[in-house]
PDB file of C-alpha atoms in Angstrom:
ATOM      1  CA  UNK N   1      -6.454 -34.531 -31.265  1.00 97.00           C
ATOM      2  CA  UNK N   2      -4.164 -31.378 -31.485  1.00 97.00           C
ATOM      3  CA  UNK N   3      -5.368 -27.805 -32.493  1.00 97.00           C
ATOM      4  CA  UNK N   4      -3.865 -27.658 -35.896  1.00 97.00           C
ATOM      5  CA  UNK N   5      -6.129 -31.048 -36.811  1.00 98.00           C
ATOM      6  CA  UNK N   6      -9.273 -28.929 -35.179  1.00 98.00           C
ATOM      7  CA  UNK N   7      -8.154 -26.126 -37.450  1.00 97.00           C
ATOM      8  CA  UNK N   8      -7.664 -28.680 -40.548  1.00 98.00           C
ATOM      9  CA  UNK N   9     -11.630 -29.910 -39.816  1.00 98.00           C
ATOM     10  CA  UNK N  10     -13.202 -26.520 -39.831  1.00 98.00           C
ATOM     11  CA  UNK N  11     -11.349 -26.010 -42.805  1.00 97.00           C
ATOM     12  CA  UNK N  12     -12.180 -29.338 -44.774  1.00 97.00           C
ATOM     13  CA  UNK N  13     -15.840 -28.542 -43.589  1.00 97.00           C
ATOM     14  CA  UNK N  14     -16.234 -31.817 -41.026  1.00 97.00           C
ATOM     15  CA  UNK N  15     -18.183 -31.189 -38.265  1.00 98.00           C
ATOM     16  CA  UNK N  16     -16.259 -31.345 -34.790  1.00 98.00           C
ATOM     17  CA  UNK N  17     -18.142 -33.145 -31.885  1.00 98.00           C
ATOM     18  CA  UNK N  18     -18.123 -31.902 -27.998  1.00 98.00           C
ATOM     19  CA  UNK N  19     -19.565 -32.919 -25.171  1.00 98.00           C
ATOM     20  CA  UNK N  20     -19.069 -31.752 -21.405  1.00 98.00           C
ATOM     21  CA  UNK N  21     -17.531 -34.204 -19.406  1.00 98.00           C
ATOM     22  CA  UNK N  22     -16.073 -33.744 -14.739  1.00 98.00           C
ATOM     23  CA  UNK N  23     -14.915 -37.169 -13.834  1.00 98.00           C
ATOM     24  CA  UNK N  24     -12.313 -39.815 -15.282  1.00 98.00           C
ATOM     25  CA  UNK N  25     -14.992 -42.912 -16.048  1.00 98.00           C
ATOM     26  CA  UNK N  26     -16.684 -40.333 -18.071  1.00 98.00           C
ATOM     27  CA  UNK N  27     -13.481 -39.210 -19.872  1.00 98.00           C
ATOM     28  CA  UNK N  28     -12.662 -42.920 -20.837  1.00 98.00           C
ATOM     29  CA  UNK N  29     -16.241 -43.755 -22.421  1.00 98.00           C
ATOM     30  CA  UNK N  30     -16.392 -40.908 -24.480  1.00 98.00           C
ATOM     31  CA  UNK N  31     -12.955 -40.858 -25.405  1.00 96.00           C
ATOM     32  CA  UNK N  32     -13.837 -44.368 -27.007  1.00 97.00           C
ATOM     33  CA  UNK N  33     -16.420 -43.089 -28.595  1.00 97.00           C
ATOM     34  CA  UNK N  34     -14.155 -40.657 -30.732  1.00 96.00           C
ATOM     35  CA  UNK N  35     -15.212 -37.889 -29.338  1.00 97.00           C
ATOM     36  CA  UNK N  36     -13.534 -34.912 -31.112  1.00 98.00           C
ATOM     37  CA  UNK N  37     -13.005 -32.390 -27.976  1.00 98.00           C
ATOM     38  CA  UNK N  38     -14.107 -32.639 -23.834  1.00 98.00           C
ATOM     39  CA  UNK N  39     -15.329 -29.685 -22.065  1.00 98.00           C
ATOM     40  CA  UNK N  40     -15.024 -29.747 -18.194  1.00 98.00           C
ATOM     41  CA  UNK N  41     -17.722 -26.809 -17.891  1.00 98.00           C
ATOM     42  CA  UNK N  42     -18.739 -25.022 -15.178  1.00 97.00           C
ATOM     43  CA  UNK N  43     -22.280 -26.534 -15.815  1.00 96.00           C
ATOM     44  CA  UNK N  44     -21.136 -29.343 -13.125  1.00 97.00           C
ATOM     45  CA  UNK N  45     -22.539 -26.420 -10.491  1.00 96.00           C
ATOM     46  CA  UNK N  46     -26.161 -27.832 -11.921  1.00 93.00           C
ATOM     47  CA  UNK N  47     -25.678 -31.445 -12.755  1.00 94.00           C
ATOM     48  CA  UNK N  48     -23.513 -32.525 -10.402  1.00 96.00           C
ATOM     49  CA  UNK N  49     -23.752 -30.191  -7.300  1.00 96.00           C
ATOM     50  CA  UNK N  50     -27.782 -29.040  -7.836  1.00 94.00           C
ATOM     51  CA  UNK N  51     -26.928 -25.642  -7.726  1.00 94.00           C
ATOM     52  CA  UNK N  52     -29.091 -23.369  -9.567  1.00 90.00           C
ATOM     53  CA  UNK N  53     -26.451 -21.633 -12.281  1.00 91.00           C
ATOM     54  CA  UNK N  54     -23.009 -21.707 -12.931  1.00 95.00           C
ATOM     55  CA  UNK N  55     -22.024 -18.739 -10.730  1.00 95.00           C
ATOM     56  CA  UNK N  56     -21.250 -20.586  -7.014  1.00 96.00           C
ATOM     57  CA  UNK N  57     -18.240 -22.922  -8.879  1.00 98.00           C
ATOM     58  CA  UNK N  58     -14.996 -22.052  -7.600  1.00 98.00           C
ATOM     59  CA  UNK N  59     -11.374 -22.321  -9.782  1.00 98.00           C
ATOM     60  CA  UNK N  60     -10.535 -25.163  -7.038  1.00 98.00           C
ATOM     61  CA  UNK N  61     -13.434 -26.925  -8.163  1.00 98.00           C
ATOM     62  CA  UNK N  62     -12.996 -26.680 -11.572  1.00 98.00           C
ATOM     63  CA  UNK N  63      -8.756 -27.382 -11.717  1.00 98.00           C
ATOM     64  CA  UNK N  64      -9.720 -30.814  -9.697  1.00 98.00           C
ATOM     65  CA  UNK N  65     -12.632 -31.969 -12.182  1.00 98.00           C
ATOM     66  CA  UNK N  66      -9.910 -31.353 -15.431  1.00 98.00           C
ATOM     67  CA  UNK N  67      -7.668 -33.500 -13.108  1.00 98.00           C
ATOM     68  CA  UNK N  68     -10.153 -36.378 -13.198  1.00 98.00           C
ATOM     69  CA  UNK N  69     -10.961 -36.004 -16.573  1.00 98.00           C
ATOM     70  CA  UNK N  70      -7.320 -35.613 -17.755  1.00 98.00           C
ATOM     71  CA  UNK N  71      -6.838 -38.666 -16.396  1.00 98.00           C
ATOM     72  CA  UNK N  72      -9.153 -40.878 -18.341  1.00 98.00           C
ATOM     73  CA  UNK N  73      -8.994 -39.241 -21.220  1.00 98.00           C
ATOM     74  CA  UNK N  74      -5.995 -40.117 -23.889  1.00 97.00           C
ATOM     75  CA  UNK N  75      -7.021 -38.528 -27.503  1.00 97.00           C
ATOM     76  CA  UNK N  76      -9.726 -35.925 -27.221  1.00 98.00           C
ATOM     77  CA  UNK N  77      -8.858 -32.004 -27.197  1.00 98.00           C
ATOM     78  CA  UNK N  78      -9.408 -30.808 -23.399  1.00 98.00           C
ATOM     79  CA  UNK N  79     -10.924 -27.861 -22.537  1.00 98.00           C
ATOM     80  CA  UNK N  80     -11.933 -26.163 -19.352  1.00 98.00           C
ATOM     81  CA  UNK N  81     -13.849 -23.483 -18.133  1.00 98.00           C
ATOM     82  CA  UNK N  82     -12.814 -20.431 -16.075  1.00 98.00           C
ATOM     83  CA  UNK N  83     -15.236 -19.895 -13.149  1.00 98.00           C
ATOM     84  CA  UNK N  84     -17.129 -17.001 -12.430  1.00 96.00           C
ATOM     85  CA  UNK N  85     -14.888 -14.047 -10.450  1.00 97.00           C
ATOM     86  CA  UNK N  86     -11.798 -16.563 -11.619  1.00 98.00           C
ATOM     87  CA  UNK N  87     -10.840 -14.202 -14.343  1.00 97.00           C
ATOM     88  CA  UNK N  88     -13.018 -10.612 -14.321  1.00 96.00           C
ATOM     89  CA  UNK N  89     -10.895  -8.492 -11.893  1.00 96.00           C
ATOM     90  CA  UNK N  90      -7.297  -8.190 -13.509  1.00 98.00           C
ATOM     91  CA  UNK N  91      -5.288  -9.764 -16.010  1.00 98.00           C
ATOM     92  CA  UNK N  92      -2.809 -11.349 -13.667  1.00 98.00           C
ATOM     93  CA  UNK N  93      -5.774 -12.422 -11.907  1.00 98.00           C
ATOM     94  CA  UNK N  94      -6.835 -14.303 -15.488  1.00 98.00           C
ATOM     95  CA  UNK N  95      -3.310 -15.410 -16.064  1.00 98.00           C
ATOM     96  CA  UNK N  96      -3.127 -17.397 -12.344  1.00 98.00           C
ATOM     97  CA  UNK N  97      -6.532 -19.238 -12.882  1.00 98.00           C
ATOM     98  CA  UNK N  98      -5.653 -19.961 -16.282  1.00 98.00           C
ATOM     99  CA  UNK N  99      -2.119 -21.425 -15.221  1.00 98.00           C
ATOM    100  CA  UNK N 100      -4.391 -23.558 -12.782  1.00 98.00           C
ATOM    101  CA  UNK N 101      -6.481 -25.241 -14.842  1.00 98.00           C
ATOM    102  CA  UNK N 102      -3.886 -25.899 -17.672  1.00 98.00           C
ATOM    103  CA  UNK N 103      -1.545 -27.425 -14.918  1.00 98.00           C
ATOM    104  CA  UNK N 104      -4.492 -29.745 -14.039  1.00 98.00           C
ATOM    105  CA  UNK N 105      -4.889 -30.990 -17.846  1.00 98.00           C
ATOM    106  CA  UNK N 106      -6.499 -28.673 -19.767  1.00 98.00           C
ATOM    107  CA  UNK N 107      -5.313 -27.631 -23.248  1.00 98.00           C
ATOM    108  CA  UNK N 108      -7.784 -25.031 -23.556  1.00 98.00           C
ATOM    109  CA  UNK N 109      -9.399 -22.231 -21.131  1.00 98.00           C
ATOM    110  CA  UNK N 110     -12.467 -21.279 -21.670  1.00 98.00           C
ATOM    111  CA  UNK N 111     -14.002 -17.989 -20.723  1.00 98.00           C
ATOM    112  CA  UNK N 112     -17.693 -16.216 -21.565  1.00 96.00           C
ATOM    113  CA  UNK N 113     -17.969 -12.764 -23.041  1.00 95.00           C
ATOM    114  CA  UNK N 114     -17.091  -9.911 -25.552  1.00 95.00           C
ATOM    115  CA  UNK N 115     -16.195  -6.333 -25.015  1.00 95.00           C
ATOM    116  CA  UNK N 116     -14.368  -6.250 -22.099  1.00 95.00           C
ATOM    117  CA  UNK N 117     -12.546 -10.287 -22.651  1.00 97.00           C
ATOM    118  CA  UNK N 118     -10.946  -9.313 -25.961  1.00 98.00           C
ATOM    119  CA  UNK N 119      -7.716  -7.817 -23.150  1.00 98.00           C
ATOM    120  CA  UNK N 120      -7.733 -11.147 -21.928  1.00 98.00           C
ATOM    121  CA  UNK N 121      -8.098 -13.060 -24.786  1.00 98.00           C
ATOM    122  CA  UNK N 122      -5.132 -10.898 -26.112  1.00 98.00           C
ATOM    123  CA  UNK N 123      -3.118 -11.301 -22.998  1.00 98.00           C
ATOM    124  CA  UNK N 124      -3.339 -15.188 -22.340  1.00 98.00           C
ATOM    125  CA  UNK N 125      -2.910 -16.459 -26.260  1.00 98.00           C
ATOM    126  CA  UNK N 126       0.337 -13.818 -26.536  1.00 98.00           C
ATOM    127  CA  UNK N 127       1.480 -16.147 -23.697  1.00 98.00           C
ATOM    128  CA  UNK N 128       0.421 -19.315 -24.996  1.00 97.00           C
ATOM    129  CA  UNK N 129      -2.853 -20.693 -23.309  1.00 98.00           C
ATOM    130  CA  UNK N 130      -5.142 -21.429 -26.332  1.00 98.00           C
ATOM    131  CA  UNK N 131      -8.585 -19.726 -25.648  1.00 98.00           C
ATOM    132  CA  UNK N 132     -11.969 -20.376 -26.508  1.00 98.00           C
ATOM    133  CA  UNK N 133     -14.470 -17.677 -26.442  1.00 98.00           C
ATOM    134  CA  UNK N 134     -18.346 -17.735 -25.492  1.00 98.00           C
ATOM    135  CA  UNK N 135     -20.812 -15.619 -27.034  1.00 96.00           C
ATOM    136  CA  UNK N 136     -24.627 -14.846 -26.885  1.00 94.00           C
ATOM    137  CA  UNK N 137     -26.363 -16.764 -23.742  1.00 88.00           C
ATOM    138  CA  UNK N 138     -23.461 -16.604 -21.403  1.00 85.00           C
ATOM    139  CA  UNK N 139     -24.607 -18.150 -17.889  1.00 80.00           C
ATOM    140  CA  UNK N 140     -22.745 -16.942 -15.337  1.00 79.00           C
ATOM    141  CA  UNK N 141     -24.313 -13.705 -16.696  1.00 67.00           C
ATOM    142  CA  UNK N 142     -27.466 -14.851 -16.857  1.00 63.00           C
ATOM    143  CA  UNK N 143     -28.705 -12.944 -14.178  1.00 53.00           C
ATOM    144  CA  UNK N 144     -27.659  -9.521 -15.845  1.00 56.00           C
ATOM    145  CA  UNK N 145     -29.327 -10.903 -18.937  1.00 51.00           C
ATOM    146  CA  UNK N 146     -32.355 -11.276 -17.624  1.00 53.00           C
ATOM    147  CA  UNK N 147     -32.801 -15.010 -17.665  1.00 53.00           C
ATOM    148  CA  UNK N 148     -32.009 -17.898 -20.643  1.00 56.00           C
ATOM    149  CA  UNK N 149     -32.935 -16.293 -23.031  1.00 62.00           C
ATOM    150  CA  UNK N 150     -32.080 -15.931 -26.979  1.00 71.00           C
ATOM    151  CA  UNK N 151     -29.717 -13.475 -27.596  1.00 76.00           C
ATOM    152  CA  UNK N 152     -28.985 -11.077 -30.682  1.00 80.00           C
ATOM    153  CA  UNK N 153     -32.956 -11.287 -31.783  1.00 86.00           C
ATOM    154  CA  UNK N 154     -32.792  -7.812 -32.443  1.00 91.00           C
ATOM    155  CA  UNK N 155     -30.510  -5.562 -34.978  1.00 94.00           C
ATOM    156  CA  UNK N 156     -28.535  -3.711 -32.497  1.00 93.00           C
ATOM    157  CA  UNK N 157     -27.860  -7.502 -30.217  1.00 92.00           C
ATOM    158  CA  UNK N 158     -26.931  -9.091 -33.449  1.00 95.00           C
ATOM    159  CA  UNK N 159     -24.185  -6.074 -34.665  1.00 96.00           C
ATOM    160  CA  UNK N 160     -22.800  -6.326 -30.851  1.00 95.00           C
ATOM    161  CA  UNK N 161     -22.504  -9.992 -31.573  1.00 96.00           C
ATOM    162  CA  UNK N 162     -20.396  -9.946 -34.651  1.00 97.00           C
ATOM    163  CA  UNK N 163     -18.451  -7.091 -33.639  1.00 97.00           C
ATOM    164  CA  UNK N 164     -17.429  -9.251 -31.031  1.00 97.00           C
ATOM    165  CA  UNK N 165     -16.908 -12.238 -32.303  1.00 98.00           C
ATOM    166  CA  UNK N 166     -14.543 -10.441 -34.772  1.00 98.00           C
ATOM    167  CA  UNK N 167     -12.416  -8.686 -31.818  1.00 98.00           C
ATOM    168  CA  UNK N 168     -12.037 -11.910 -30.206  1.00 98.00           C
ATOM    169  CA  UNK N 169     -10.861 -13.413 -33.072  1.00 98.00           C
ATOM    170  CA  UNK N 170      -8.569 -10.851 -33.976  1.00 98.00           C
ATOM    171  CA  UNK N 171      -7.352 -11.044 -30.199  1.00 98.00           C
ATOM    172  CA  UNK N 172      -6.457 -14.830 -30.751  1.00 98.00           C
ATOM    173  CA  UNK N 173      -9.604 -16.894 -29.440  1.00 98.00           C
ATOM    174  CA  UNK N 174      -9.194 -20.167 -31.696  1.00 98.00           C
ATOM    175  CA  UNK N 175     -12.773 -21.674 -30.931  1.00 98.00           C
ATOM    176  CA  UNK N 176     -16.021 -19.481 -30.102  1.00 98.00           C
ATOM    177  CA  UNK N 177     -18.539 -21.093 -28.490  1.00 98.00           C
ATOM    178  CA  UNK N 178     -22.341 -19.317 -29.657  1.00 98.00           C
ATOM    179  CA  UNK N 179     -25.418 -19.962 -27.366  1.00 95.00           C
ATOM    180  CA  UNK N 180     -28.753 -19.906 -28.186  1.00 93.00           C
ATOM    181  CA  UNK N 181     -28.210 -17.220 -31.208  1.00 96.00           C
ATOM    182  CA  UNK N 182     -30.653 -17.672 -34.116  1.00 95.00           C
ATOM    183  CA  UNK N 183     -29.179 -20.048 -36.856  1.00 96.00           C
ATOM    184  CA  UNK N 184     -28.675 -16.973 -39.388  1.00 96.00           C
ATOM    185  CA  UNK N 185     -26.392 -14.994 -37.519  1.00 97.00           C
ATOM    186  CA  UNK N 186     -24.629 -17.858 -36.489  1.00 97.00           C
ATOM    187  CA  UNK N 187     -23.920 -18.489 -39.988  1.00 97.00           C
ATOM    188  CA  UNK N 188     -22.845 -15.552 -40.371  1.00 98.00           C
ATOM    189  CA  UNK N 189     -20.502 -15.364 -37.653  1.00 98.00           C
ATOM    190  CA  UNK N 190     -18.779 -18.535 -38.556  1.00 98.00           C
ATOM    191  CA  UNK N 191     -18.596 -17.336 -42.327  1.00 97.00           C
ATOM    192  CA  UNK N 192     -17.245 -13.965 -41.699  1.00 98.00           C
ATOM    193  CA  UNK N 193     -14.430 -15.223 -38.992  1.00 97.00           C
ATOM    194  CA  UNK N 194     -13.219 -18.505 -41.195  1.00 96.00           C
ATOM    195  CA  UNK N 195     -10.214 -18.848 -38.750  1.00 95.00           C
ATOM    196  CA  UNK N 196     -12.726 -19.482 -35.476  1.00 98.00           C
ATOM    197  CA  UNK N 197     -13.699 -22.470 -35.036  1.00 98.00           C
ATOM    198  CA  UNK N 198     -17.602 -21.865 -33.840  1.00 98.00           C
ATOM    199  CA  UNK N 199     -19.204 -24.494 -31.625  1.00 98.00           C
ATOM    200  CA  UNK N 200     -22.499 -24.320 -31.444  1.00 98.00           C
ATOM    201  CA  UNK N 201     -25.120 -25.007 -29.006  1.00 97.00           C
ATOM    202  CA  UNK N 202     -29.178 -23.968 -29.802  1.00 95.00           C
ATOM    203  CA  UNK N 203     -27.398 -22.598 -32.923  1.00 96.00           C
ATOM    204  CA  UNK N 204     -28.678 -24.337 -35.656  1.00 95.00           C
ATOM    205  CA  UNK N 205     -26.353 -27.166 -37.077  1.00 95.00           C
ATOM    206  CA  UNK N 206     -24.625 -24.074 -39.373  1.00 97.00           C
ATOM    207  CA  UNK N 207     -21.308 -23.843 -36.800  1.00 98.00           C
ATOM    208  CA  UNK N 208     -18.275 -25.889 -37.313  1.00 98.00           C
ATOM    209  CA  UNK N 209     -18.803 -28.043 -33.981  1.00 98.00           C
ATOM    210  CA  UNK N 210     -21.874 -28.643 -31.607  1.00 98.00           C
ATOM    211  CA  UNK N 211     -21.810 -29.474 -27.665  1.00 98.00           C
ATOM    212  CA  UNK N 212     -23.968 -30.388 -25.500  1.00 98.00           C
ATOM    213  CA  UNK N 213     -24.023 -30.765 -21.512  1.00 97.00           C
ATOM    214  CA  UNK N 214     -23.638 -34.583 -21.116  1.00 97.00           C
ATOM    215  CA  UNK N 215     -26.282 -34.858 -18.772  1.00 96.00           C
ATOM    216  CA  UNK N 216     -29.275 -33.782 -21.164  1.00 96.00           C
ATOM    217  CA  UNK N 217     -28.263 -35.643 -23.842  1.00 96.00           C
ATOM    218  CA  UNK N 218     -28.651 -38.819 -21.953  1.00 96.00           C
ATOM    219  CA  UNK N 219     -32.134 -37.514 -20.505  1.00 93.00           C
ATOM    220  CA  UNK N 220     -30.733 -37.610 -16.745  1.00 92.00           C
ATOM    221  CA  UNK N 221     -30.674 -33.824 -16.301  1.00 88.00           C
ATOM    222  CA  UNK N 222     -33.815 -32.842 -13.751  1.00 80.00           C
ATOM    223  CA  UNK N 223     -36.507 -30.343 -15.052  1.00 78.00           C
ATOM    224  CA  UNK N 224     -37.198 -29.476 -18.452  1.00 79.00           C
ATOM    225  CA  UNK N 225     -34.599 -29.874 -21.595  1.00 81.00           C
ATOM    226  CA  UNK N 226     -33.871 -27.474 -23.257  1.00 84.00           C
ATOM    227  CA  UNK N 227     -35.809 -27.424 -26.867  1.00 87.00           C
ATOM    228  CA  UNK N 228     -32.276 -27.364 -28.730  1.00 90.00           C
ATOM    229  CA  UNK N 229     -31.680 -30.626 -26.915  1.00 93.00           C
ATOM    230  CA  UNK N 230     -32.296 -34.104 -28.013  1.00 93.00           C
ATOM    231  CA  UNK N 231     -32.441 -36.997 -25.969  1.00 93.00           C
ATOM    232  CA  UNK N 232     -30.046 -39.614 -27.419  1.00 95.00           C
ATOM    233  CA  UNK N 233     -30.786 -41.671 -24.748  1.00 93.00           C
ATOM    234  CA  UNK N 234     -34.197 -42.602 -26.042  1.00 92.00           C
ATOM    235  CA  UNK N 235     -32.617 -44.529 -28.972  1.00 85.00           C
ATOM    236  CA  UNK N 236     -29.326 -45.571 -27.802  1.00 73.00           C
ATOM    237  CA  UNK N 237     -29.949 -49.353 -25.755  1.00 83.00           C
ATOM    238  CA  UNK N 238     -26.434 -48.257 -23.765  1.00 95.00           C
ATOM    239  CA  UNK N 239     -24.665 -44.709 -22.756  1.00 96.00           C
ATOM    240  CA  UNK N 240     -21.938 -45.384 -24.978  1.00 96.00           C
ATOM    241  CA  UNK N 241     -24.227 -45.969 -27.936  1.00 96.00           C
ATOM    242  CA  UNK N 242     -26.063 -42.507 -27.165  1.00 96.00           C
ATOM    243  CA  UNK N 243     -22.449 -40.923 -27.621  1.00 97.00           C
ATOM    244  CA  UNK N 244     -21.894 -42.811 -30.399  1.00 97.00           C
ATOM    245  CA  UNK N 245     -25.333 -41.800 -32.179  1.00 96.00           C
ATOM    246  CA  UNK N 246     -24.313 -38.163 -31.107  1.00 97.00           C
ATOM    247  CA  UNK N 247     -21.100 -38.219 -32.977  1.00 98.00           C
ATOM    248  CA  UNK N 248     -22.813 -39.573 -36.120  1.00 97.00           C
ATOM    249  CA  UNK N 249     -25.293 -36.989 -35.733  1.00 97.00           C
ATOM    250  CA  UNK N 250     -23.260 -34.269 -35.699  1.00 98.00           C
ATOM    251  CA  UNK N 251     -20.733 -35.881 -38.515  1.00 97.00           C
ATOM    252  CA  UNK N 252     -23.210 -36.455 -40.852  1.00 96.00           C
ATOM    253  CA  UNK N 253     -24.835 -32.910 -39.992  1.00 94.00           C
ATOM    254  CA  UNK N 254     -28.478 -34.498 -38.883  1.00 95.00           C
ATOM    255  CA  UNK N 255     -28.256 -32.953 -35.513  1.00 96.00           C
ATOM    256  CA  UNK N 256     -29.412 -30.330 -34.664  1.00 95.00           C
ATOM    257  CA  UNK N 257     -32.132 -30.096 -37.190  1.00 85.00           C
ATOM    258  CA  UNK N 258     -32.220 -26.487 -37.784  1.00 62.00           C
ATOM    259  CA  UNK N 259     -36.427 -26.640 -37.826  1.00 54.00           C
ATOM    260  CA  UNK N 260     -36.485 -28.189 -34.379  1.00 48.00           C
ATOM    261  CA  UNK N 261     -33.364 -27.094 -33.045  1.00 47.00           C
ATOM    262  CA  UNK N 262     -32.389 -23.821 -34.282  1.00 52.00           C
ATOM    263  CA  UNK N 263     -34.179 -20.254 -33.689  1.00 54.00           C
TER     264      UNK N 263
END
């Protein structure tokens, strides 16, 4: 998978498939499962280490999970996530954690935000790290915003929304990752920015990809699911069918269902 074949899907209108993935055995079983794109998120501070957000990761952490992944994976697009305090205090300070997690097998940095990320956005895509954006619920802000929670409800959250997703685009993001946003201004979004490709996640089944953390879609993760998330554990007899069923979900566009899964 390269990022000109990404950009040719969003284009054609076929729906691009994501799922997180942290370790190599991982990375081989869903790479067989043509999985389009792997995201080594920062979400392995709750499924893996129990922690109770995203914020104690560390850029150490992170560059040695894309290490494992990078190693069993062979055709999917690789992204991964830039820690909390890994990128917020200075752009050199962006450019070094960046450098990091490329140089341990990413192809893509991710980092959450608008406003103040469109600098960085700017600065790392001029250089040529290929950036994917995150809008709406961002969690390693969640405490500032109050909890998870949906975000742009309200006419003044939605406007901030799209004017951001429209900087960030015009700064050079490629993908844009939108988080528990009602399905209407999600398709908007991804209609008025044709050159991002959005990847949604409790955004309806309007964006041009969806993702899910790995662990609730095979029913492992502790607690309560999310309601955007669907269980494709409870029909698939193996892991690798679940991943499978996902993909043909997504493809097909039958997940999400925008009545169940969608606000």
């Amino acid at each position: 998978m390269t990022l000109h074949r990404l950009r040719e899907m969003r284009a054609q209108g076929e729906k691009i498939t994501m799922l997180t993935c942290y370790d190599a055995s991982f990375a081989r079983l869903l790479d067989s499962c043509e999985l389009d794109c792997l995201l080594v998120g920062d979400s392995l501070g709750m499924v893996l280490q129990g922690q109770s957000s995203t914020v104690p990761v560390t850029l150490d952490e992170m560059a040695y999970h894309t290490r494992c992944v990078a190693r069993g994976n062979r055709h999917a697009w690789l992204l991964s996530d830039l820690p909390f305090g890994s990128y917020q205090e200075s752009l050199d300070q962006c450019m070094r954690s960046s450098v990091a997690l490329m140089q341990a097998g990413a192809q893509m940095i991710k980092l959450e935000g608008g406003g103040w990320t469109t600098e960085a956005v700017h600065f790392l895509t001029q250089r040529g790290i290929p950036v994917c954006a995150h809008l709406g619920l961002t969690p390693q802000s969640v405490h500032a915003l109050g909890g998870y929670r949906v975000q742009g409800r309200d006419a003044d959250g939605a406007a901030t929304l799209r004017q951001h997703a429209r900087e960030l685009s015009e700064a050079g993001a490629t993908m844009l990752v939108l988080e528990l946003v009602p399905t209407a201004l999600a398709a908007e979004i991804t209609e008025a920015n044709p050159q991002l490709i959005t990847v949604g996640i409790g955004a309806g089944n309007v964006t041009a990809a969806q993702v899910l953390v790995l662990h609730d879609m095979l029913g492992i993760t502790a607690g309560k699911l999310p309601r955007f998330v669907r269980n494709f554990m409870a029909t698939g007899a193996s892991i690798e069918q679940a991943v499978r069923l996902f993909v043909s979900e997504v493809k097909s566009g039958r997940f999400p269902d925008n009545g169940q899964h969608g606000f």
